[in-house]
Coordinates of C-alpha atoms in Angstrom, one line a residue:
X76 CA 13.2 201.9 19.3
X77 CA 15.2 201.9 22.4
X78 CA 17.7 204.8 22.9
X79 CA 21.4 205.0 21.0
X80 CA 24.4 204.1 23.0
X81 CA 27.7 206.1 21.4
X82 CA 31.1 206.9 23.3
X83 CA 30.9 209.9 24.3
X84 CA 32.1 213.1 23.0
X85 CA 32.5 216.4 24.1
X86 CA 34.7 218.2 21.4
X87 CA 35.2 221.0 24.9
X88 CA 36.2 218.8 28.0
X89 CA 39.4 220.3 28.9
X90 CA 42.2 217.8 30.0
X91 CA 42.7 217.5 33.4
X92 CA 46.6 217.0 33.2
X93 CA 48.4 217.8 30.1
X94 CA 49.0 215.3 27.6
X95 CA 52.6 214.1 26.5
X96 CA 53.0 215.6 22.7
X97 CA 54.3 212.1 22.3
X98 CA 51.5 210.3 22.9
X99 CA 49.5 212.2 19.9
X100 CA 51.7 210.2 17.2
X101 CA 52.4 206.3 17.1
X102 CA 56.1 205.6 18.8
X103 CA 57.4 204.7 15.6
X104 CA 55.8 207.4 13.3
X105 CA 58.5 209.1 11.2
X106 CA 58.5 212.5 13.1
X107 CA 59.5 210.8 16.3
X108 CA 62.4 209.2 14.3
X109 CA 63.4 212.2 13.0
X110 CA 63.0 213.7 16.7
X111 CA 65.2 211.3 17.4
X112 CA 67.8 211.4 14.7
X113 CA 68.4 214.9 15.1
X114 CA 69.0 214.6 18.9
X115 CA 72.1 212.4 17.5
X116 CA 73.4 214.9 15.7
X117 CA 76.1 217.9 15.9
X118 CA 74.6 220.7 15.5
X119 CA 77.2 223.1 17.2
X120 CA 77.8 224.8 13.5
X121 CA 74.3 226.2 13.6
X122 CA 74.2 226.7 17.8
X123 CA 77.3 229.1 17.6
X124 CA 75.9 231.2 15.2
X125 CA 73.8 232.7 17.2
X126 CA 75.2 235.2 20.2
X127 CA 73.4 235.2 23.4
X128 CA 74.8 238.2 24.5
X129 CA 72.8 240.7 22.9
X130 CA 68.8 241.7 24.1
X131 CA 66.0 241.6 22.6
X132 CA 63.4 238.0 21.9
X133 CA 65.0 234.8 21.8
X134 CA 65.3 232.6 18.9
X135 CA 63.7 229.5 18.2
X136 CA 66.1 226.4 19.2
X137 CA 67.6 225.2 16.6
X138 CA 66.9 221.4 17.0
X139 CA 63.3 222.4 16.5
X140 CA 63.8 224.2 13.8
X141 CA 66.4 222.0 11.9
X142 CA 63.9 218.9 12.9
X143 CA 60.8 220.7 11.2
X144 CA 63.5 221.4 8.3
X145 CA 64.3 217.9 7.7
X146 CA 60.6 216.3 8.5
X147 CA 59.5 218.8 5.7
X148 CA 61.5 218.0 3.3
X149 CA 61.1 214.2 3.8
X150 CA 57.4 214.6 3.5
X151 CA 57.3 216.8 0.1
X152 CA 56.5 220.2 1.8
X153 CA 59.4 222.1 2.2
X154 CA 57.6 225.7 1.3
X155 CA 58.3 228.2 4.8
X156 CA 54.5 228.8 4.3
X157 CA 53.0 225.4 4.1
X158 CA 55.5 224.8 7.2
X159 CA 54.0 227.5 9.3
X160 CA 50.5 226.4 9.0
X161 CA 51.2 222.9 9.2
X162 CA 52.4 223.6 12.9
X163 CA 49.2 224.7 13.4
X164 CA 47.0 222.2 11.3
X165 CA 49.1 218.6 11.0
X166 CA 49.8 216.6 14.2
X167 CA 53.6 215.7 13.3
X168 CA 54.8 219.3 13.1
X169 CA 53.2 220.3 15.4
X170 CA 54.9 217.8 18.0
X171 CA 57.7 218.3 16.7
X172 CA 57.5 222.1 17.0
X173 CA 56.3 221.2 20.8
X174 CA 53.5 223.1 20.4
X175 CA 54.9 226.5 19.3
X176 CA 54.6 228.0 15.5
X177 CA 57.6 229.9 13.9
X178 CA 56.4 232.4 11.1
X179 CA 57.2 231.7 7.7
X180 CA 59.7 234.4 7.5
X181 CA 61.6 232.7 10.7
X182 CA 61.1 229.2 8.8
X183 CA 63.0 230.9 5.6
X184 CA 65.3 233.4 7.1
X185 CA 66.5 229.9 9.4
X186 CA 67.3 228.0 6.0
X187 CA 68.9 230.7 4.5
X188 CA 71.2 232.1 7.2
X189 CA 72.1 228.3 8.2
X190 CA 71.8 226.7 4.9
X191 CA 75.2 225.5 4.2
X192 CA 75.3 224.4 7.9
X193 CA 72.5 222.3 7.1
X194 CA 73.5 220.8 3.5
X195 CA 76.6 219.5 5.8
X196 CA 74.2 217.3 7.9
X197 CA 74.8 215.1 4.7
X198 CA 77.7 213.8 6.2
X199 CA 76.5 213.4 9.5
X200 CA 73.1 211.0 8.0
X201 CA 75.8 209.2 5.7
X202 CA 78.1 207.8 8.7
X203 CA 74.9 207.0 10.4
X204 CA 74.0 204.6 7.3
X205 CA 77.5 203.3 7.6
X206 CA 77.0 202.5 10.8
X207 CA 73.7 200.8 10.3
X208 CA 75.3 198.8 7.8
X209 CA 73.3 200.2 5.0
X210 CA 76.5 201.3 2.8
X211 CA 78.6 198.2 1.2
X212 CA 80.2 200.1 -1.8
X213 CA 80.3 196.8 -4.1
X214 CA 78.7 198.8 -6.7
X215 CA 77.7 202.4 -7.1
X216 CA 75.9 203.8 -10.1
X217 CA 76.0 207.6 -11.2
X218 CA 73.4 209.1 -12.5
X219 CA 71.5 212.8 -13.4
X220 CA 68.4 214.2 -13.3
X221 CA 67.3 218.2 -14.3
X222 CA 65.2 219.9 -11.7
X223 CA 63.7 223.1 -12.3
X224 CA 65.4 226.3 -11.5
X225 CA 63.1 228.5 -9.7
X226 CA 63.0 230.9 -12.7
X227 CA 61.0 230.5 -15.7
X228 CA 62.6 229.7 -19.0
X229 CA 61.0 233.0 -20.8
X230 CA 62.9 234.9 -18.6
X231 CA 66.0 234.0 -20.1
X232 CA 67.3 235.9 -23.5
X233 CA 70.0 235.0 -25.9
X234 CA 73.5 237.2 -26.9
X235 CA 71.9 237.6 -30.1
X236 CA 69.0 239.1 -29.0
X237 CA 70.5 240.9 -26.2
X238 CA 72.1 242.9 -28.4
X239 CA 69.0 243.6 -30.5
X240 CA 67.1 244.6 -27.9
X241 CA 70.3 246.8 -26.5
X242 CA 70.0 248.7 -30.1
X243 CA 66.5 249.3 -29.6
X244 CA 66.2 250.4 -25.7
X245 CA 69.6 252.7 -26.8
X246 CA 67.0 254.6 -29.9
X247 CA 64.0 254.5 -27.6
X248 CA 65.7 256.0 -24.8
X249 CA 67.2 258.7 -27.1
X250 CA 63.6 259.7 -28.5
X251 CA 62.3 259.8 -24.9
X252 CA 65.1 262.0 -23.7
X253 CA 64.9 264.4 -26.8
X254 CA 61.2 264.7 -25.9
X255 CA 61.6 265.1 -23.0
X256 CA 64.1 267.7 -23.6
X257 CA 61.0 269.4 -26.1
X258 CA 58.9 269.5 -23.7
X259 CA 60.9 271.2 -20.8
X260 CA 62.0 273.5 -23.5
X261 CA 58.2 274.6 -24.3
X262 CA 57.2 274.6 -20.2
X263 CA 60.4 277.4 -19.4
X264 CA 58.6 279.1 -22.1
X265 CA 55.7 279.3 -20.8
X266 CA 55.8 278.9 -17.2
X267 CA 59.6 279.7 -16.7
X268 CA 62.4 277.9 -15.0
X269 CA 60.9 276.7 -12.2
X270 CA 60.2 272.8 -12.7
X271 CA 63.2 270.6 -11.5
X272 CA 65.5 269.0 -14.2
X273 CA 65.9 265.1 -12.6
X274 CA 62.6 264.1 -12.8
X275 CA 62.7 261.6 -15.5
X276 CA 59.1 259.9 -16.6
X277 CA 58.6 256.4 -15.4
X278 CA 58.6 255.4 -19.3
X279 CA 61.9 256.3 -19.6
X280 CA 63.0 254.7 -15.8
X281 CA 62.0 251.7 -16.6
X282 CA 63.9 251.4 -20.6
X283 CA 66.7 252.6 -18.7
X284 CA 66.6 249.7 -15.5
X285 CA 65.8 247.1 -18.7
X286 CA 69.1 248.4 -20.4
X287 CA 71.2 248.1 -17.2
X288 CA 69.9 244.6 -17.3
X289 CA 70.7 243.1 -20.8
X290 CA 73.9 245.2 -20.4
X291 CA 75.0 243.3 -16.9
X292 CA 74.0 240.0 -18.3
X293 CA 75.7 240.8 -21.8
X294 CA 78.9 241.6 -19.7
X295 CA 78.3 238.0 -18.0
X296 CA 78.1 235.9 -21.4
X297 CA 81.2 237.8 -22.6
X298 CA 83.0 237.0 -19.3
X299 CA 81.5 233.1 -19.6
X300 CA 83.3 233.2 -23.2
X301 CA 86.7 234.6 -22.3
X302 CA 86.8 232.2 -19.1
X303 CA 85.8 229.3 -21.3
X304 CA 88.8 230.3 -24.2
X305 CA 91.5 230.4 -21.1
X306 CA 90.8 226.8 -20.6
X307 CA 91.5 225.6 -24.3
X308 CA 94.2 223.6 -25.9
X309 CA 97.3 225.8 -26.2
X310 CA 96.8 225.8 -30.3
X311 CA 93.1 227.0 -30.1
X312 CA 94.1 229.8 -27.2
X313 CA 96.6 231.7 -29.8
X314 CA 93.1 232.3 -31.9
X315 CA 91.1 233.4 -29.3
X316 CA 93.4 236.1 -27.1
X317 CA 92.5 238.3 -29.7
X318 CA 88.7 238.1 -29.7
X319 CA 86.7 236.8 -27.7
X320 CA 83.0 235.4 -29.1
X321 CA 80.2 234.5 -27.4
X322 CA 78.2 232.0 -29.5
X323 CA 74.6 233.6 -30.8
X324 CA 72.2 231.8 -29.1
X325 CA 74.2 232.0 -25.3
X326 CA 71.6 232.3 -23.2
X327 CA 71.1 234.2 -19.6
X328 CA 68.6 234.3 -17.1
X329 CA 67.6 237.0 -15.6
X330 CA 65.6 235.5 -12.8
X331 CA 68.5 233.0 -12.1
X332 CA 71.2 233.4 -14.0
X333 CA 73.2 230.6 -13.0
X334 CA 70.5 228.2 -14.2
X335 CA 70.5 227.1 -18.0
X336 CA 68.3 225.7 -20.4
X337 CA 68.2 222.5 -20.4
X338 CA 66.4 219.2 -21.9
X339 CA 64.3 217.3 -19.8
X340 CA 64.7 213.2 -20.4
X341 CA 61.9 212.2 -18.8
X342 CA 59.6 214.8 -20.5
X343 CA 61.9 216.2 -23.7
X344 CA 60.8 219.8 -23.2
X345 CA 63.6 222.5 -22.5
X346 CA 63.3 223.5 -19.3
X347 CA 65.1 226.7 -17.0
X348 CA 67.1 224.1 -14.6
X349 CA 69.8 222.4 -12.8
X350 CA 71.7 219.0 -13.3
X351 CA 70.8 217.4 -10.0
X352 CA 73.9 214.2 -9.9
X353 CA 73.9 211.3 -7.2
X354 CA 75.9 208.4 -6.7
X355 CA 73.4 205.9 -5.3
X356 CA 74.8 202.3 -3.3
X357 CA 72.9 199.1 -4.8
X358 CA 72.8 197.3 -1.1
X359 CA 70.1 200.4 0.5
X360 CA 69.9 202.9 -2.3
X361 CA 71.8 204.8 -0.3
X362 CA 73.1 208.4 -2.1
X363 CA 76.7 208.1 -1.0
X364 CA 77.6 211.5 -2.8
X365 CA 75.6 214.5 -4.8
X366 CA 76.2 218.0 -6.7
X367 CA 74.2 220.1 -8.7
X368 CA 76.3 221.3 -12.2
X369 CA 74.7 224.1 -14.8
X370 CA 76.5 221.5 -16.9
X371 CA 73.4 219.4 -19.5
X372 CA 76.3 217.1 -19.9
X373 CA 77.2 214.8 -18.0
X374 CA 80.5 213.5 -19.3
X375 CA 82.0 216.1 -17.2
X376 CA 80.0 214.8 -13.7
X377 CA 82.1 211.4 -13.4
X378 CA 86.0 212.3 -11.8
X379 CA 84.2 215.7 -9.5
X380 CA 81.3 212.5 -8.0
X381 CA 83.9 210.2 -7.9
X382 CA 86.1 212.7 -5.7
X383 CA 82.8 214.3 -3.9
X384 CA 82.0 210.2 -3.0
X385 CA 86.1 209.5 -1.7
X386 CA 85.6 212.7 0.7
X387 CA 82.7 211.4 1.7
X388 CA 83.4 208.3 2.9
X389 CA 86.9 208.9 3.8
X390 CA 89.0 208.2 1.1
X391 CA 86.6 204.3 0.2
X392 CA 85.8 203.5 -3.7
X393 CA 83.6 201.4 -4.5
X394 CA 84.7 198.1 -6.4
X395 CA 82.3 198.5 -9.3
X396 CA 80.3 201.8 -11.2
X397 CA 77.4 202.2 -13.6
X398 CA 76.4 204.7 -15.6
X399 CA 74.5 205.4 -19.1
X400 CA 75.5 206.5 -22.0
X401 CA 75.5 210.3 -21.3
X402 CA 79.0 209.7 -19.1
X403 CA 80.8 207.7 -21.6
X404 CA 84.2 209.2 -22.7
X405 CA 87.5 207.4 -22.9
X406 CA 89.0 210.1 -20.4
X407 CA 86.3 208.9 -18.1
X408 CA 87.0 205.6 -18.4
X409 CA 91.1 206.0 -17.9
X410 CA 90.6 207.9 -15.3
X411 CA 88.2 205.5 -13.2
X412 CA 90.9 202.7 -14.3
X413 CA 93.2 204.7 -12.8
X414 CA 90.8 205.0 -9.4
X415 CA 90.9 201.0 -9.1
X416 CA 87.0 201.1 -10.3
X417 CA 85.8 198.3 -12.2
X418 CA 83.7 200.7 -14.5
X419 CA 80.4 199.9 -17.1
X420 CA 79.6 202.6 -18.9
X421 CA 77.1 202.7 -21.9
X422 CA 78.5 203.5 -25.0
X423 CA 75.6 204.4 -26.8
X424 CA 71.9 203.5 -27.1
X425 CA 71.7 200.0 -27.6
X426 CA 69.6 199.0 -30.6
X427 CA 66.6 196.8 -30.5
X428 CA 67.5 193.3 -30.8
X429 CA 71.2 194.1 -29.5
X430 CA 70.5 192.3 -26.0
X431 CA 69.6 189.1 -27.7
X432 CA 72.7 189.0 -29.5
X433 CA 75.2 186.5 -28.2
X434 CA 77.9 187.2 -25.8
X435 CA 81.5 187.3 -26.9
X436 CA 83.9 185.2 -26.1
X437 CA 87.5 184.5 -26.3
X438 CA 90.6 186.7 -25.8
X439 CA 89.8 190.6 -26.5
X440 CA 90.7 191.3 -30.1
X441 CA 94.1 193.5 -30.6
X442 CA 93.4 196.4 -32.1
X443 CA 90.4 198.0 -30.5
X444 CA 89.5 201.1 -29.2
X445 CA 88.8 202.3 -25.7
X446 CA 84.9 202.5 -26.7
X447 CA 84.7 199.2 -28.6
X448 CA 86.4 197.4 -25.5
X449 CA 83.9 198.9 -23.2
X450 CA 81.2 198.2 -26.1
X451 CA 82.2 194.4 -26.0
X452 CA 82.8 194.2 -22.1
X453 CA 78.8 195.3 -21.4
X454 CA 78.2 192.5 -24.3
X455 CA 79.9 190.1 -21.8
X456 CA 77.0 188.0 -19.2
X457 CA 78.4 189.2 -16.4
X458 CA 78.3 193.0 -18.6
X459 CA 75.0 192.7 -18.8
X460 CA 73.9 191.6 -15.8
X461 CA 76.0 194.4 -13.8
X462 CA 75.0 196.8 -16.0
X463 CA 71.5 195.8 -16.0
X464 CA 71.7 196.3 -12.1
X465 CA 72.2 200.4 -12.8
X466 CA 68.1 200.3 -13.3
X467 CA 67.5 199.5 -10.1
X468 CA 69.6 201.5 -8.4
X469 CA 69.4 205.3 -9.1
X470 CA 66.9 205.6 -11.3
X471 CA 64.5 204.9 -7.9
X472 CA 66.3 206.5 -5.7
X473 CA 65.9 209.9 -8.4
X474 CA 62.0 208.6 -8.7
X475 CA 61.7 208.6 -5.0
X476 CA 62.7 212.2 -4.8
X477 CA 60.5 213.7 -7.7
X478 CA 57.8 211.4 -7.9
X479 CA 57.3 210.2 -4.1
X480 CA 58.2 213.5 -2.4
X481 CA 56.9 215.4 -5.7
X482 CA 60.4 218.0 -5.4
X483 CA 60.5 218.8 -9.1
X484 CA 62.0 222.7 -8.8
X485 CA 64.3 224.1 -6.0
X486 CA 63.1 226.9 -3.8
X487 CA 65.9 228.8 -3.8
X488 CA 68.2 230.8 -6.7
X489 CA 71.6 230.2 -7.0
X490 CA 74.2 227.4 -8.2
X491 CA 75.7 227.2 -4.3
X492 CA 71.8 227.6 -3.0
X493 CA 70.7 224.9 -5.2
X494 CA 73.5 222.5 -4.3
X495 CA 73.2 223.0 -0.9
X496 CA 69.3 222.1 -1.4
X497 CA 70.1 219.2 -3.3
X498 CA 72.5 218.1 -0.7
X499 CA 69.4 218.2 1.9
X500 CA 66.8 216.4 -0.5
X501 CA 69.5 213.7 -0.6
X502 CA 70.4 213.9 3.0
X503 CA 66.4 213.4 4.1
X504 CA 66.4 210.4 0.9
X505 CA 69.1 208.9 3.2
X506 CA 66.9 209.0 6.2
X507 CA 63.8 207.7 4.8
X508 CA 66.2 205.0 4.2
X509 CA 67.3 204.6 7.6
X510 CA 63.7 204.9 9.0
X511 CA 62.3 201.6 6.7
X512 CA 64.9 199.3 7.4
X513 CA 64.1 200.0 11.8
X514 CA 67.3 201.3 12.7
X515 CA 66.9 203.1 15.9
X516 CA 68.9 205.7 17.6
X517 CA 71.0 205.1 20.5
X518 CA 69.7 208.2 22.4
X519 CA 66.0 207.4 21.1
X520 CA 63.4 207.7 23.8
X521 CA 62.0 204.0 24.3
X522 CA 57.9 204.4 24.4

């Protein structure tokens, strides 16, 4: 057999001039875009933080640090760790890091110090849609998703049992400080008073720390309660100034505490989490507007997204809204008749072999109630086909983000942390968006 013939290779040739970090990715990969993108935007907020007239290392800039933030989360990995060695290990962050490796403790002490700063770039990747044309506002549908609290759900104890377990810790720590007290007794006897009195045994430390624990989070329920009985209805408000009762099975988290208990849809387990809300455009699936509530319900999400989505886009409603069941109350519906929204809203499950009944017709009967009008208007053709629209509008954007990108639990602890999070898994939804439908930067570098 005659000899081989391969290319060569020589895994330790050094280069003879040093190659463009550009060069090692395709011209329109998504870490160029997001190169790009960020190049665009203001990032004075986060710049001025930092004072340049004090010593000691310099900082990271920021751009490289907001664009490793913002490729991380778009590509599922937004954990400081995985981050620092993928600007070591993966090709895209490490041109976009331009060949340098912030720790992990940088990466997370960066989102944390700037985090609301960078939650606000929201804004700044929404006008961008608007002026890529990828925001119409014909019709907008709301919808929820839980995510996970970071906090496990068996961290969390009840009022009830609180104040069981305050009982017990109160006799156990009695018994340990009367032995205690026995046994310093017998020692003076027969060593003498020479041993130190505040040295308490780490048995009895820890009951005590436990106590202090159930009692803070006892004093938070009771708070919850009496804020909660301010906010009723006059006639119920003359019962409660009296006493105030938190309901048995009130539950805190001691891990997070503003994170509740809450049912998963998708899977129907309870779950320690958040209510995760976007208002998603049909034209781009483009989230126009998000929030994170501890509220499971979402009849309360509708008039604080509506007014989140006017602030947004500068005072703009959109002509028509969607929504499921879960939003449906009349207030709801006044008010968005009030906002100039054409609104279709669920009004309950609908039963199999509903959809094949026929549509109404005629006048609207006199006589009916705000929930059988809306019942009778998603009966209408043109009800059903809007509403049937809702499908394919938020549900994928919320699949995109926990399925695609796999962000099922939020880093960080907190209701304001975990909003401003949201805020950046929506922001990053917004530029995946921007990236598939080609829409280039003005400043972009052209290859």
């Amino acid at each position: 057999m005659g000899a081989q013939r391969f290319r060569e290779y020589n895994p330790d040739q050094d280069f003879l001039l040093p190659p463009s970090l550009r060069e090692w990715l395709p011209s329109d990969h998504l870490a160029n875009f997001i190169s790009d993108v960020v190049d665009e935007l203001d990032l004075s907020e986060i710049i001025n933080a930092y004072d340049n007239s004090q010593g000691g290392q310099a900082p990271f800039h920021p751009a490289l640090m907001v664009k490793l933030m913002l490729y991380a989360y778009c590509v599922g990995v937004p954990s400081s760790r995985r981050i620092e060695k993928s600007t070591y290990e993966v090709i895209p962050f490490r041109v976009l890091s331009a060949n340098q490796h912030p720790d992990h403790d940088t990466i997370a002490e960066f989102r944390k110090r700037h985090l609301v700063a960078l939650s606000r770039i929201f804004l700044q990747v929404l006008r961008l849609c608007q002026k890529a044309g990828l925001v119409k506002l014909g019709h907008v549908a709301l919808d929820g998703t839980k995510v996970k609290a970071n906090a496990s759900k068996h961290k969390a104890m009840s009022y009830e049992h609180m104040q069981k377990k305050t009982d017990e810790l109160e006799a156990e720590i009695a018994r340990l400080l009367a032995e205690a007290e026995a046994v310093d007794a017998a020692e003076d006897v027969r060593y003498g008073k020479g041993k130190r009195g505040d040295e308490l045994p780490e048995e009895l430390r820890y009951r005590q720390r436990r106590l202090q624990k159930i009692q803070e989070a006892k004093r938070a329920l009771e708070e919850e309660a009496r804020q909660q009985a301010q906010t009723r209805p006059v006639a119920d408000k003359s019962r409660s100034e009296s006493v105030v009762r938190v309901k048995p099975k009130a539950q805190r988290n001691f891990t997070d505490p503003d994170s509740r208990i809450m049912r998963d849809g998708a899977t129907k387990a309870y779950e320690q989490a958040y209510n995760g809300q976007v208002a998603v455009d049909s034209k781009y699936q483009i989230i126009v507007a998000a929030r994170v509530t501890q509220e499971c319900n979402d009849k309360q999400q509708v008039e604080p997204m509506v007014e989140r989505l006017r602030e947004n886009l500068g005072g703009a409603c959109p002509r028509r809204m969607t929504m499921d069941n879960g939003y449906y109350s009349d207030d709801n519906v006044e008010f968005l008749r009030k906002a100039g929204i054409d609104a279709y809203i669920a009004t309950g499950r609908m039963k199999h072999g509903e959809a094949l009944l026929p549509a109404p017709r005629g006048r609207i009967p006199k006589g009916l109630t705000e929930k059988e009008r809306m019942a009778r208007k998603l009966r209408t053709i043109k009800g059903r086909c809007t509403y049937a629209k809702r499908k394919e509008i938020a549900e994928p954007a919320i699949g995109q983000i926990k399925e695609i990108r796999g962000f099922r639990r939020f880093l960080l602890r907190g209701l304001g942390k975990a909003d401003a999070e949201w805020l950046i898994i929506c922001l990053t939804h917004n530029l995946l968006k921007l990236f598939r439908y080609f829409w280039k930067p003005t400043l972009a570098v052209q290859p």
